[in-house]
Short mmCIF file of C-alpha atoms in Angstrom, two decimals:
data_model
loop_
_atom_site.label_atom_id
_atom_site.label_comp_id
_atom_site.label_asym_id
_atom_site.label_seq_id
_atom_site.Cartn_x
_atom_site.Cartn_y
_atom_site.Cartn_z
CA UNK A 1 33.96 94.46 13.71
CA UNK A 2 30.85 92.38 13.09
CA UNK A 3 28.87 94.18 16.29
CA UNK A 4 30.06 97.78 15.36
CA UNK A 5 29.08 96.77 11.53
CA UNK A 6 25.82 95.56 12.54
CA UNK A 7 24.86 97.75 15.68
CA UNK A 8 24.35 95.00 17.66
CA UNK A 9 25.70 92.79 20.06
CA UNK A 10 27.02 89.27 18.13
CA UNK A 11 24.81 86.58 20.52
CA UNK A 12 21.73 89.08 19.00
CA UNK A 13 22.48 88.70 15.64
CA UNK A 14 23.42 85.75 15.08
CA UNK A 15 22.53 81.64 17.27
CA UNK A 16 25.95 80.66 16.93
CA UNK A 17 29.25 81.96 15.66
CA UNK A 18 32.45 79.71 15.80
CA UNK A 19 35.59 81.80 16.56
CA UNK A 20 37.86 79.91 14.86
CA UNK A 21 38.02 81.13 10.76
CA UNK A 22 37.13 78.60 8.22
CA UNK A 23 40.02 80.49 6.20
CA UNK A 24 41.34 84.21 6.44
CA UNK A 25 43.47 85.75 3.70
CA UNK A 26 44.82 89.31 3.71
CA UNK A 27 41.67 91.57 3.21
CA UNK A 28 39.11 89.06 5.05
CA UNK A 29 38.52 86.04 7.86
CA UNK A 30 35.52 83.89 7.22
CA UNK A 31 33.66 82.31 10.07
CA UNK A 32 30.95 79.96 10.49
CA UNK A 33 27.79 80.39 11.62
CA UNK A 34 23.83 80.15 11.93
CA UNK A 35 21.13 82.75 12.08
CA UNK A 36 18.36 83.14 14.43
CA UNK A 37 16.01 81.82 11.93
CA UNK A 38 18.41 78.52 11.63
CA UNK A 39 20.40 78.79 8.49
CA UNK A 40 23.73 77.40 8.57
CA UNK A 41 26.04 81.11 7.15
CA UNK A 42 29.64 81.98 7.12
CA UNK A 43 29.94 85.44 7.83
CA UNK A 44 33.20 87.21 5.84
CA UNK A 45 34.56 89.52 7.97
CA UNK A 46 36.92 92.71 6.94
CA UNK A 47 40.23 92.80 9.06
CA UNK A 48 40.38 96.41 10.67
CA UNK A 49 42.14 98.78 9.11
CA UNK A 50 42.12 96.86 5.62
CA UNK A 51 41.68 100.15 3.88
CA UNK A 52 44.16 102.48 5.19
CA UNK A 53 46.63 100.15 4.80
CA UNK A 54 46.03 99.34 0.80
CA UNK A 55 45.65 103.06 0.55
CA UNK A 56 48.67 103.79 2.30
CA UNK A 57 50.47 100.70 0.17
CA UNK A 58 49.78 102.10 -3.30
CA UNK A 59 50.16 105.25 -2.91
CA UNK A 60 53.42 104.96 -2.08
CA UNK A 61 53.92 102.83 -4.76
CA UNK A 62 52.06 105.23 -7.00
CA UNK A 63 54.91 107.64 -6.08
CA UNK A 64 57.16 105.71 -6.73
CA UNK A 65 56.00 104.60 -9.96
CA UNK A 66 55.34 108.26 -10.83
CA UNK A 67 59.45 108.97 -9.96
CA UNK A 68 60.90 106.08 -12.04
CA UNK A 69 58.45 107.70 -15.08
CA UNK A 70 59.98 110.82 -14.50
CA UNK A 71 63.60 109.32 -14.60
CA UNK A 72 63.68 107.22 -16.65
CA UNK A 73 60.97 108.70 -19.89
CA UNK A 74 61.09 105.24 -21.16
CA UNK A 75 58.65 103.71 -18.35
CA UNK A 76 56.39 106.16 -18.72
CA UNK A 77 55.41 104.70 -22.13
CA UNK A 78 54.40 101.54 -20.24
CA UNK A 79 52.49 103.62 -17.71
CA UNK A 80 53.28 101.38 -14.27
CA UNK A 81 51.81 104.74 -12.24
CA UNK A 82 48.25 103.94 -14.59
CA UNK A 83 48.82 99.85 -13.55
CA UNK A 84 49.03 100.56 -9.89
CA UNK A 85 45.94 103.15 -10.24
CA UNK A 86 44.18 100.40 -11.59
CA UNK A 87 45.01 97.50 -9.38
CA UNK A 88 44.41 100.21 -6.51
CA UNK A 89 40.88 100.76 -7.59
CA UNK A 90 40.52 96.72 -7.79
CA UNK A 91 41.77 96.20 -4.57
CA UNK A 92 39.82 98.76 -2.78
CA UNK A 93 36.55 97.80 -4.75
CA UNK A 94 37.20 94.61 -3.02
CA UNK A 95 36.85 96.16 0.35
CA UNK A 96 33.02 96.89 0.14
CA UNK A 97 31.30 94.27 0.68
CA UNK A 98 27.87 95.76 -0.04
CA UNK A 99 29.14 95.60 -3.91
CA UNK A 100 29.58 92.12 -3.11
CA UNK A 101 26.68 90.78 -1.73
CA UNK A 102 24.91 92.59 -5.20
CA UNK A 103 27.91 90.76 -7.42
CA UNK A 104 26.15 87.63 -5.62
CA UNK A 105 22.40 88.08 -6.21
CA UNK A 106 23.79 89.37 -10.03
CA UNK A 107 25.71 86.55 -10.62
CA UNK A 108 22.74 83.85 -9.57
CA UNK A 109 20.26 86.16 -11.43
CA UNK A 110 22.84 85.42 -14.78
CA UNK A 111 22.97 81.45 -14.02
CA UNK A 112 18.92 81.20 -13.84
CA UNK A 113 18.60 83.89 -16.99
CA UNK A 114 21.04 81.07 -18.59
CA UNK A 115 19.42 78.44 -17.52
CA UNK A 116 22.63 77.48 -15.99
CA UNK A 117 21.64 74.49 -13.36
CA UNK A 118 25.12 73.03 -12.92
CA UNK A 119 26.64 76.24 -10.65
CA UNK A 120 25.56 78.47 -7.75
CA UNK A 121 26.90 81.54 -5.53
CA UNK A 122 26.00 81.73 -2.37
CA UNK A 123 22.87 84.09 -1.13
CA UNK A 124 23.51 86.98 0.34
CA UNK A 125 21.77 87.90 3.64
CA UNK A 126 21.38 91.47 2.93
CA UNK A 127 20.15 92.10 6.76
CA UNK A 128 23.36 90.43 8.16
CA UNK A 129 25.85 92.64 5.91
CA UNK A 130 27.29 95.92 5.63
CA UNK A 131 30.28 97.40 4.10
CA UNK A 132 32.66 95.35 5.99
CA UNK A 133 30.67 92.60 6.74
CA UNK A 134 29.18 89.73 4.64
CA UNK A 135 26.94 87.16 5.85
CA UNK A 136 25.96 84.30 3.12
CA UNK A 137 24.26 81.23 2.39
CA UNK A 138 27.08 78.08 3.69
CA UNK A 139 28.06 75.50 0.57
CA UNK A 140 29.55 72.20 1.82
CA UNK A 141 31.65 70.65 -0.36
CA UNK A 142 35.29 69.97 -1.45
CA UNK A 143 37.67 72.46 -3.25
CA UNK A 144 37.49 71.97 -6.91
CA UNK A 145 41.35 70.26 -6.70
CA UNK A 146 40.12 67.46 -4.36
CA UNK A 147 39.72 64.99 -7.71
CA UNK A 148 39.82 61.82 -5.57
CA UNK A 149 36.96 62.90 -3.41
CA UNK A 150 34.83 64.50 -6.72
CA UNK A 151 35.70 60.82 -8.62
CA UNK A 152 33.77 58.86 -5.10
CA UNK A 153 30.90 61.48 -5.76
CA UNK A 154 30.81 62.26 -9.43
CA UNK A 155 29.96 60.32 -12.73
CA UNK A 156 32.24 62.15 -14.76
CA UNK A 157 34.85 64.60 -12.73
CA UNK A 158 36.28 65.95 -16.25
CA UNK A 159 32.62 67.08 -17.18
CA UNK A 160 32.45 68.72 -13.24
CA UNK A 161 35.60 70.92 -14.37
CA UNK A 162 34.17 71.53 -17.99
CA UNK A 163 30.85 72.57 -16.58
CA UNK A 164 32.66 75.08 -13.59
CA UNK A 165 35.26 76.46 -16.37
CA UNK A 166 32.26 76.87 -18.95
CA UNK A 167 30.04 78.76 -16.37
CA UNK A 168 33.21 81.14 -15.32
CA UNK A 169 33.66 82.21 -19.30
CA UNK A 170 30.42 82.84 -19.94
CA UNK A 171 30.40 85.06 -17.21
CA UNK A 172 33.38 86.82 -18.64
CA UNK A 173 31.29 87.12 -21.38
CA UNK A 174 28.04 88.32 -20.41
CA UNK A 175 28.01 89.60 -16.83
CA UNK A 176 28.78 93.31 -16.20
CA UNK A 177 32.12 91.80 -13.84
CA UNK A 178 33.76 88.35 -13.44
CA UNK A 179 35.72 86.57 -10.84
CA UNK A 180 38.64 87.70 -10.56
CA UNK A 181 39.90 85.42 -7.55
CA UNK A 182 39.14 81.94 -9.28
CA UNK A 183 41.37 78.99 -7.19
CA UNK A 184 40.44 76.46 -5.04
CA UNK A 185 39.10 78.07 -1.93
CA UNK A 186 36.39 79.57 -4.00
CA UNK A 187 35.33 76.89 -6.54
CA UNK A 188 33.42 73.67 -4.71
CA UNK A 189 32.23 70.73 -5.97
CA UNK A 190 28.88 70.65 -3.36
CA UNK A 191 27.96 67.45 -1.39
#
């Protein structure tokens, strides 16, 4: 995916990939790695065929959701077809990861216009990314949840959490989107 992505082969683009995933989850595998120029990335990775299978997914459930309306008049006051359209458009807005790379530089653009020092997303590397294929800055660090480990490292863990939950609503707030995905795997508490 990466090479066809990219256009070329993986040892070009990148020093060193490891081909075991940090994590994968159903849209997405993300690997480590390091660029020519030495910087430690992960690179997210699209699993093939991500697409046609959401697409495929909701609209039959569109369909479906369309037939109970038409059965039964008294779901179509609660519109399910207009929630699946909806969490169809979500889901395959999720799929471009050009969108997301900008949602990154956006969303550290917001914490320096905010002054916000206490958070950080991870830069994109624009030349290493492509509709199905991310490449950003790697954070080390523990999941949010890890409170024994954050209590070795951290003054006050309760004003860690206060600080990460404060950022996230005042993105809800004032950015033009907000994370939507907000659990452990993508909330760190860096070294």
């Amino acid at each position: 995916v990466v090479e066809s992505e990219l256009g070329k082969p993986l040892d070009e683009l990148y020093a060193w990939v490891d081909p075991r995933p940090l994590a994968s989850a159903s849209i997405a595998q993300v690997h480590a790695a390091r660029l020519p120029t030495g910087e430690d990335v992960v690179i997210k990775v699209q699993k093939p065929g991500v697409q046609d299978v959401l697409l495929t997914d909701f609209n039959f459930l569109y369909v479906a959701a369309r037939v109970i309306e038409l059965l039964a008049p008294g779901f179509s006051k609660s519109s399910i077809s207009g929630v699946v359209e909806e969490i169809q458009k979500s889901m395959l807005e999720e799929c471009d990861f050009l969108q997301e790379a900008r949602n990154l530089d956006a969303f550290n653009a917001f914490l320096q216009a905010t002054g916000n020092t206490r958070a950080v997303a991870p830069r994109p590397y624009h030349a290493w990314s492509s509709l199905r294929v991310l490449t950003m800055e790697r954070f080390h660090g523990v999941p949010l949840t890890d409170l024994e480990t954050i209590r070795k490292h951290t003054a006050d863990p309760a004003d860690t959490l206060v600080a990460a939950l404060n950022t996230w609503f005042s993105s809800l707030m004032l950015c033009d989107f907000f994370h939507a995905d907000v659990h452990a795997g993508n909330l760190m508490v860096l070294e």
